[in-house]
Amino acid sequence: MNWQLRKCVKCEAYTLNKAICPVCKGDVRIPHPAKFSPDDKYLKYRMAAKRSQQP
């Protein structure tokens, strides 16, 4: 599936522009989460990173 919708990091506006936000000229990212897989090879690394970030 090809995601076309983007979300600005600074002003949180949605846009179809893939390079920059037309409102504030900030960076844009894909707002959708990654697909879930029960056979996740990197689960232990993500959980370790999440635990190390918590106070």
PDB file of C-alpha atoms in Angstrom, residues 9 11-12:
ATOM      1  CA  VAL A   9       6.442  17.515  12.730  1.00  0.00           C
ATOM      2  CA  CYS A  11       2.671  22.346  13.247  1.00  0.00           C
ATOM      3  CA  GLU A  12       1.027  18.879  12.949  1.00  0.00           C
TER       4      GLU A  12
END
